[in-house]
Coordinates of C-alpha atoms in Angstrom, one line a residue:
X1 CA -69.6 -14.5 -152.8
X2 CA -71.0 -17.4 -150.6
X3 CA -67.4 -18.8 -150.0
X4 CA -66.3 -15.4 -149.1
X5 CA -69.3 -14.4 -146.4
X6 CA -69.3 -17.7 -144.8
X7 CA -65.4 -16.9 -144.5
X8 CA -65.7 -13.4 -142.6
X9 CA -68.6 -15.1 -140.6
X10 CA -66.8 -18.2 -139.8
X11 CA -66.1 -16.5 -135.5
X12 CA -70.2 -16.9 -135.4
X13 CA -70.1 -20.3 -137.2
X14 CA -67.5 -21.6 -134.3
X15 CA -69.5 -20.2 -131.5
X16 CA -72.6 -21.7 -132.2
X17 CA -71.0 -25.3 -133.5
X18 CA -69.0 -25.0 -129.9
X19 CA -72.0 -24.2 -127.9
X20 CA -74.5 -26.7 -129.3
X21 CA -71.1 -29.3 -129.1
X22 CA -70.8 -28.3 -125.6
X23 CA -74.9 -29.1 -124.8
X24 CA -74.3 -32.4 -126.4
X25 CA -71.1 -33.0 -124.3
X26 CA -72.5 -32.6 -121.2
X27 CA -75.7 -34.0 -121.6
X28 CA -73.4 -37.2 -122.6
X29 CA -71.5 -37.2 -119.3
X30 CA -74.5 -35.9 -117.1
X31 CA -76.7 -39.1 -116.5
X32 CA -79.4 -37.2 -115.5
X33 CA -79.9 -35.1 -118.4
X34 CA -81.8 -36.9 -121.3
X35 CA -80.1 -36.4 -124.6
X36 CA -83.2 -36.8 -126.6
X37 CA -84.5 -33.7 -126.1
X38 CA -81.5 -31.4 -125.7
X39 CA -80.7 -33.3 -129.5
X40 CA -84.2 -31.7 -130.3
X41 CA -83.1 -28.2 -129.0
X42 CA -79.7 -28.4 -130.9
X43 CA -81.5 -29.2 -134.1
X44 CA -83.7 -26.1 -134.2
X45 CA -81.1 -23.8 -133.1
X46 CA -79.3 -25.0 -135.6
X47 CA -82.2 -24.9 -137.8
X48 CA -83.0 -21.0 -137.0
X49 CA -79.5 -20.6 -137.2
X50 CA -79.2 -21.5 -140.8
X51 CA -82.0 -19.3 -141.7
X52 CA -81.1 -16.3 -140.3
X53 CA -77.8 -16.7 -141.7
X54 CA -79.6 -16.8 -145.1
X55 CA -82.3 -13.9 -144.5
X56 CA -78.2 -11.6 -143.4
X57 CA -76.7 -12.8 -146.5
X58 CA -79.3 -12.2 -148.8
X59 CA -79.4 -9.0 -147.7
X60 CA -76.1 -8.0 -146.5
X61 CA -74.9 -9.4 -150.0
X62 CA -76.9 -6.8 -152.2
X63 CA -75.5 -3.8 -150.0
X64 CA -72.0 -5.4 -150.7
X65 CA -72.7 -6.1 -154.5
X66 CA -73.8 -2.2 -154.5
X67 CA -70.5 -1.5 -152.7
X68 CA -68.6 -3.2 -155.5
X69 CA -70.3 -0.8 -157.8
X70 CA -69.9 2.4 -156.4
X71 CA -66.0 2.2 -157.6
X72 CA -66.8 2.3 -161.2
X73 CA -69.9 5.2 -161.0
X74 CA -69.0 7.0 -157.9
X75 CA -72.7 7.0 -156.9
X76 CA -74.0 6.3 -153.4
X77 CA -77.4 7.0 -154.0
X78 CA -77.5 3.4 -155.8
X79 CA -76.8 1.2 -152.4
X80 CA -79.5 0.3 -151.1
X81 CA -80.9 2.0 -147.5
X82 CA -78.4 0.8 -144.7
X83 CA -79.8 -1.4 -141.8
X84 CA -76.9 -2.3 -139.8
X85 CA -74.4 0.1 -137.3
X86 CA -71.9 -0.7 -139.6
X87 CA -73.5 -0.4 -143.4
X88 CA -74.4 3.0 -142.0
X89 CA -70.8 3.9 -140.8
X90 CA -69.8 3.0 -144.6
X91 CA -72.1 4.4 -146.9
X92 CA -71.7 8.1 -144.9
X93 CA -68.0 7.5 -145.5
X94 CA -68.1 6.1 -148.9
X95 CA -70.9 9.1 -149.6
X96 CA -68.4 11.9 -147.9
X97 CA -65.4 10.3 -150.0
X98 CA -67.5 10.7 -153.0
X99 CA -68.3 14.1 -153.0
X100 CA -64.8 15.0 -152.1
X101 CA -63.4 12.9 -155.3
X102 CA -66.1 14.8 -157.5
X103 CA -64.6 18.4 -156.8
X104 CA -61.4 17.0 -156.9
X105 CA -62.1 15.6 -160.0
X106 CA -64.2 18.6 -161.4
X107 CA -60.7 20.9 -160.3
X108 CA -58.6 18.8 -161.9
X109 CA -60.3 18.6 -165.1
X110 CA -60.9 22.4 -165.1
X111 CA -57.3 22.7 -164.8
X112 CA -56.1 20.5 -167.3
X113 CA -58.8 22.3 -169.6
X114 CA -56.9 25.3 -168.8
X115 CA -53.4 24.1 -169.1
X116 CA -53.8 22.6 -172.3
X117 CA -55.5 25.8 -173.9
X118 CA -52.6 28.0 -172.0
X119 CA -50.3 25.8 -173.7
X120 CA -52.1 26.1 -177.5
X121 CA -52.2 29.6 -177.2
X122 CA -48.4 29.7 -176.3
X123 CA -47.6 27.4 -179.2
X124 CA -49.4 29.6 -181.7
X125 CA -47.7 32.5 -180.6
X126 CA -44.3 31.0 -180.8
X127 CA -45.0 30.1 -184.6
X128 CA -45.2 34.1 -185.3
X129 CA -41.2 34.5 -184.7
X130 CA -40.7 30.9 -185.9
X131 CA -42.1 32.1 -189.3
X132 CA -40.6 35.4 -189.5
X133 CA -37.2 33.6 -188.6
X134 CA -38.0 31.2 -191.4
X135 CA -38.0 34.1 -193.8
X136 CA -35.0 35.8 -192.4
X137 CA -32.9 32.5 -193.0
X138 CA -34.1 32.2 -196.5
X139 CA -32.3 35.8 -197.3
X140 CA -29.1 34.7 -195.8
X141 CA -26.1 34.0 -198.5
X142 CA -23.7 31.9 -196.4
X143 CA -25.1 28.6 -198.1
X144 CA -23.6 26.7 -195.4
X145 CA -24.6 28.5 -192.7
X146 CA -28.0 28.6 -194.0
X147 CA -28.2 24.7 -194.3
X148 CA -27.4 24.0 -190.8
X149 CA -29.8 27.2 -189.8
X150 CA -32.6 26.0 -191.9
X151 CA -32.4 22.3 -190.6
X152 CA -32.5 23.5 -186.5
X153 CA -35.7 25.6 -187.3
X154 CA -37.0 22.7 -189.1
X155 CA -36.3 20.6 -185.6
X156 CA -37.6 23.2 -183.9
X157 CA -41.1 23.1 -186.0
X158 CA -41.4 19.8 -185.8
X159 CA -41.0 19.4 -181.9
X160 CA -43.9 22.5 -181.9
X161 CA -46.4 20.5 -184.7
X162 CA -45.9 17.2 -182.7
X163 CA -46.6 18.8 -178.9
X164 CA -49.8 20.7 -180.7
X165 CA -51.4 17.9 -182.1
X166 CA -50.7 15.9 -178.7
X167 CA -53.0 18.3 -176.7
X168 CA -55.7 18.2 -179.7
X169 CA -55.4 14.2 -180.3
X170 CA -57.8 13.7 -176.7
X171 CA -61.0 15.4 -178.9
X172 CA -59.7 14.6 -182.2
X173 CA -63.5 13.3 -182.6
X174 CA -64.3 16.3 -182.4
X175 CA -62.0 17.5 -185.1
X176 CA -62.7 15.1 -188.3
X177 CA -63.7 15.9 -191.4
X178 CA -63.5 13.3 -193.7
X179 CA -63.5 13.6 -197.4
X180 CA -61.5 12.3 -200.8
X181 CA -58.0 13.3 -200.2
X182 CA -55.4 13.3 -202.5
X183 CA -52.1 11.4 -201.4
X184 CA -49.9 13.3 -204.0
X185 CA -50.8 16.8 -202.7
X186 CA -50.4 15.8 -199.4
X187 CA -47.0 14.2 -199.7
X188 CA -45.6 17.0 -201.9
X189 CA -46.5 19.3 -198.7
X190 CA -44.3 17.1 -196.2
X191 CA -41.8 16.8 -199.1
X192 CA -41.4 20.4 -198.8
X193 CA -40.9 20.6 -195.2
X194 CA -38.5 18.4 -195.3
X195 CA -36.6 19.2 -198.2
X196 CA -33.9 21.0 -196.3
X197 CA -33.4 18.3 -194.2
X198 CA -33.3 15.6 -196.9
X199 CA -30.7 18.0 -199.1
X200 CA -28.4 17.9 -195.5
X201 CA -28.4 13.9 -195.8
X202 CA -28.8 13.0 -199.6
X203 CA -32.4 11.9 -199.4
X204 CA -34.6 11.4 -202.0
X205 CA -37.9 10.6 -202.7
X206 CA -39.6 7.8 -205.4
X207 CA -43.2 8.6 -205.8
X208 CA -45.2 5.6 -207.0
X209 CA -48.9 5.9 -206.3
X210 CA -51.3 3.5 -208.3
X211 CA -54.2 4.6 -206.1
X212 CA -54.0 8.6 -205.9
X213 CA -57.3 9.0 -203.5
X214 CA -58.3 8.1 -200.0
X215 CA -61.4 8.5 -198.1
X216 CA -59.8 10.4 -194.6
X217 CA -59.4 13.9 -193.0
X218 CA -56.6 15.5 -195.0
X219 CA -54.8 17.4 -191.4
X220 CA -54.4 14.3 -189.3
X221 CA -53.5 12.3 -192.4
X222 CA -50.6 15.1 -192.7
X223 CA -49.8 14.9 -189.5
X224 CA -49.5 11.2 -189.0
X225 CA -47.5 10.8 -192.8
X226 CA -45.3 13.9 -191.2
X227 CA -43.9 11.3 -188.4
X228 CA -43.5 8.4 -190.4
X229 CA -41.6 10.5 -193.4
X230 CA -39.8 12.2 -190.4
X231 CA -38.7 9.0 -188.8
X232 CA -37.5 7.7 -192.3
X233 CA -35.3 10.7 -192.8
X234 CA -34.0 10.6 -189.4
X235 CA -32.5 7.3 -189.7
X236 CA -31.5 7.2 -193.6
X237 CA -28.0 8.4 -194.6
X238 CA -27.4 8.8 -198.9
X239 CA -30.5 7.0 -200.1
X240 CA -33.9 7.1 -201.4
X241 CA -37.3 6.5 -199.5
X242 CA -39.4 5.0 -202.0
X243 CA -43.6 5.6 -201.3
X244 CA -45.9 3.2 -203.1
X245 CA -49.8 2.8 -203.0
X246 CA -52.1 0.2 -204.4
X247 CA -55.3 -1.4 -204.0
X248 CA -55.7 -4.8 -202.0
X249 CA -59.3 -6.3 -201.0
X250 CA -60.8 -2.9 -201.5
X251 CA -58.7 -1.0 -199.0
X252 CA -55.6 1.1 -200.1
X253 CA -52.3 0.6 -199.1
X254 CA -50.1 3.0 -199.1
X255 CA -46.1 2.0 -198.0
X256 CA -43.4 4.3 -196.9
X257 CA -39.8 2.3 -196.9
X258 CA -36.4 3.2 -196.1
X259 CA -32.9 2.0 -196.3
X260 CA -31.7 3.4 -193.4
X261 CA -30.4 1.5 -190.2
X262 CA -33.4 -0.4 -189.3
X263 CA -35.1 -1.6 -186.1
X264 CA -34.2 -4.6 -183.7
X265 CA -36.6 -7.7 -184.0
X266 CA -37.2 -7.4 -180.2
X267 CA -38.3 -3.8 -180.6
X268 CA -40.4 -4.0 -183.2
X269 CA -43.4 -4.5 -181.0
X270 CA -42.9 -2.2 -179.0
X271 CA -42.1 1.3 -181.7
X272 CA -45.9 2.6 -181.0
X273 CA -45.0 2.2 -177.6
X274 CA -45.5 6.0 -175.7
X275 CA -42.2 7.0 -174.8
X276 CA -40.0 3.9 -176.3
X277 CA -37.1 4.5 -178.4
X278 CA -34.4 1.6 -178.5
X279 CA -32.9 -1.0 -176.7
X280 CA -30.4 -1.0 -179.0
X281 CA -29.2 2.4 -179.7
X282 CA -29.1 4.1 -176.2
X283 CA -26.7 6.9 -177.5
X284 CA -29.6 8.7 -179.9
X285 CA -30.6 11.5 -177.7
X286 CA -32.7 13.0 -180.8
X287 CA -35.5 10.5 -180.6
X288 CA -38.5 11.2 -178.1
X289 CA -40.3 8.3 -178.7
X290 CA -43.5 10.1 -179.5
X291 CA -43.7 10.7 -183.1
X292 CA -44.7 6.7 -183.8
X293 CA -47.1 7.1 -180.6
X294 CA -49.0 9.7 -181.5
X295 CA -49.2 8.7 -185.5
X296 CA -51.0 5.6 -183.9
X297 CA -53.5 7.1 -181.7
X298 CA -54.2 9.5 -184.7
X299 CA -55.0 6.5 -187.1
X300 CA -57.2 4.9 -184.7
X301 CA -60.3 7.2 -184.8
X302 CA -59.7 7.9 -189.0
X303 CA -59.9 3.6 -189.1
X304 CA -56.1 3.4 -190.8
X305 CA -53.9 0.5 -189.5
X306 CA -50.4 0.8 -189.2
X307 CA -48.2 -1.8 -189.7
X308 CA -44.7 -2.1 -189.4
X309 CA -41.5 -4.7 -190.7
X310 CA -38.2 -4.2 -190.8
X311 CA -34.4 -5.9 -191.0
X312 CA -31.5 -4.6 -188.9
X313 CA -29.0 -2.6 -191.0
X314 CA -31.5 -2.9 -194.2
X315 CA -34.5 -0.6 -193.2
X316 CA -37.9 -0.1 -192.3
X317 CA -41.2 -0.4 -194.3
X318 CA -44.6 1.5 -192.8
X319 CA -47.8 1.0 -194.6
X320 CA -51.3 2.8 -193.8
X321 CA -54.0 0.2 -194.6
X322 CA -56.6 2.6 -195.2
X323 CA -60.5 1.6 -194.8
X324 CA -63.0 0.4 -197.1
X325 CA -65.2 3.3 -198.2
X326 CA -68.3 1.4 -196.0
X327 CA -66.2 1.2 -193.2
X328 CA -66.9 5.4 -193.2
X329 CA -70.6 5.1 -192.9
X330 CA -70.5 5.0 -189.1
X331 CA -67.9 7.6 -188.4
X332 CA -69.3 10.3 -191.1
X333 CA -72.8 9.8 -189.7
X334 CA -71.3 10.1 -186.0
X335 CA -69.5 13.3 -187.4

């Protein structure tokens, strides 16, 4: 701060060195002027100098540390009172700027309050013809036509679920209830959305849970198993996708592998990525790049870890490391 006021002062610095210079240069060449005492006068200019320099900057440099601030709280009323021309030219301009920013901001929010619940209400009432469309396909005969019929809705569904519980995630705070969940129940659920889908590809499923229970709110659990066993499917051809739990240092582990095509080592990092889908395979149009995205800002607040491996052309292997059951004393009492 020192470095930097010295710096934008440095046109008063030069004056004053040049003028007391220039005393001292003429008194030199000038015999009849003695030196002693215009020495004297250049000292305590220079002295008062140096202290009024200190009295600006101690107090310029709390106005400027105010300044600094105001761009993380938006609140004028902090600086302190403005002495000079020019502190008073800025704090009107920062104080006008920050009332404009505060409607702004207040509009904005008030719109995107009403956006997203425009768009939740739209979404519910699209899953009253979705269902009824569901039914109608399940009375159709033409097995084949039903298949392909039963896996668009099933597409369609999915896209609906995934852009629902992306406008709730923001307050999914809000939305927890945590409790002992069963793994089994919840599986068999997304087993049963799927099953069309997985009949289409020859997918299986191996069930192997040693630890059946988990402390966690059973929807978002749902929800973020729903991407992971849909990202599984979606990239397995003709095999099984085997689910295992077990217990390790008190926290459960549950893993969801596949055989399917795999993900590049240099992508791996990046799969929770918003938006990212491959570097590799540009030509897959059906991949958003959301599903792994939003499974991982849903596991953050519920204290689940997601971890990812997998080998090119082999598969992939999720696992939710679920928390200790003391890990839930701070979130249950903040619920």
């Amino acid at each position: 701060m020192i470095r930097k006021y010295i710096w934008e002062r440095k046109s008063w610095l030069l004056f004053v060195i040049a003028m007391e210079l220039l005393f001292i240069f003429v008194a030199v060449l000038d015999e009849a002027i003695p030196l002693s005492p215009i020495l004297y006068m250049v000292f305590l200019s220079s002295l008062l100098f140096i202290i009024f320099v200190v009295i600006r900057y101690q107090r310029e440099v709390k106005f400027y540390q105010k300044l600094q601030e105001w761009d993380n709280n938006l609140n004028v009323t902090d600086l302190d009172y403005p002495v000079a021309p020019f502190e008073k030219i800025v704090a009107e301009s920062l104080s006008k700027q920050a009332d404009l920013l505060k409607e702004s901001s207040s509009d904005i929010r008030t719109a995107m309050e009403q956006e997203k619940d425009d768009l939740l209400s739209w979404i519910h009432e699209v899953k009253t013809p979705l269902t009824a469309m569901h039914l109608i396909i399940e009375r159709m005969e033409d097995k084949m036509l039903k298949s392909q019929l039963k896996y668009e809705w099933l597409r369609i569904h999915l896209l609906l679920d995934q852009q629902l519980h992306q406008k709730r995630i923001t307050f999914i705070e809000n939305d927890l209830y945590i409790e002992k969940v069963d793994l089994e129940s919840i599986l068999f659920g997304e087993f049963k959305t799927l099953q069309s889908w997985c009949i289409q590809k020859g997918i299986g499923f191996d069930l192997d849970l040693v630890e059946a229970e988990v402390l966690s709110d059973a929807k978002w659990l749902a929800f973020i198993l729903r991407q992971l066993l849909t990202n599984a499917v979606k990239y397995s051809e003709a095999s099984e996708i085997m689910i295992k739990s077990r217990m390790e240092n008190e926290r459960t582990i549950l893993s969801i592998q596949d055989f399917g095509r795999g993900i590049e080592a240099k992508d791996l990092p990046r799969i929770f990525e918003r938006g990212f889908t491959s570097t590799v395979d540009h030509h897959d149009n059906a991949s958003t790049g959301m599903g792994l995205y939003l499974a991982k800002k849903a596991a953050g607040p519920l204290l689940i870890d997601i971890q990812a491996g997998s080998i090119r052309g082999e598969g992939t292997t999720f696992s939710l490391v679920f928390p200790r059951k003391n890990d839930f004393v701070g979130i249950m009492e903040g619920i």
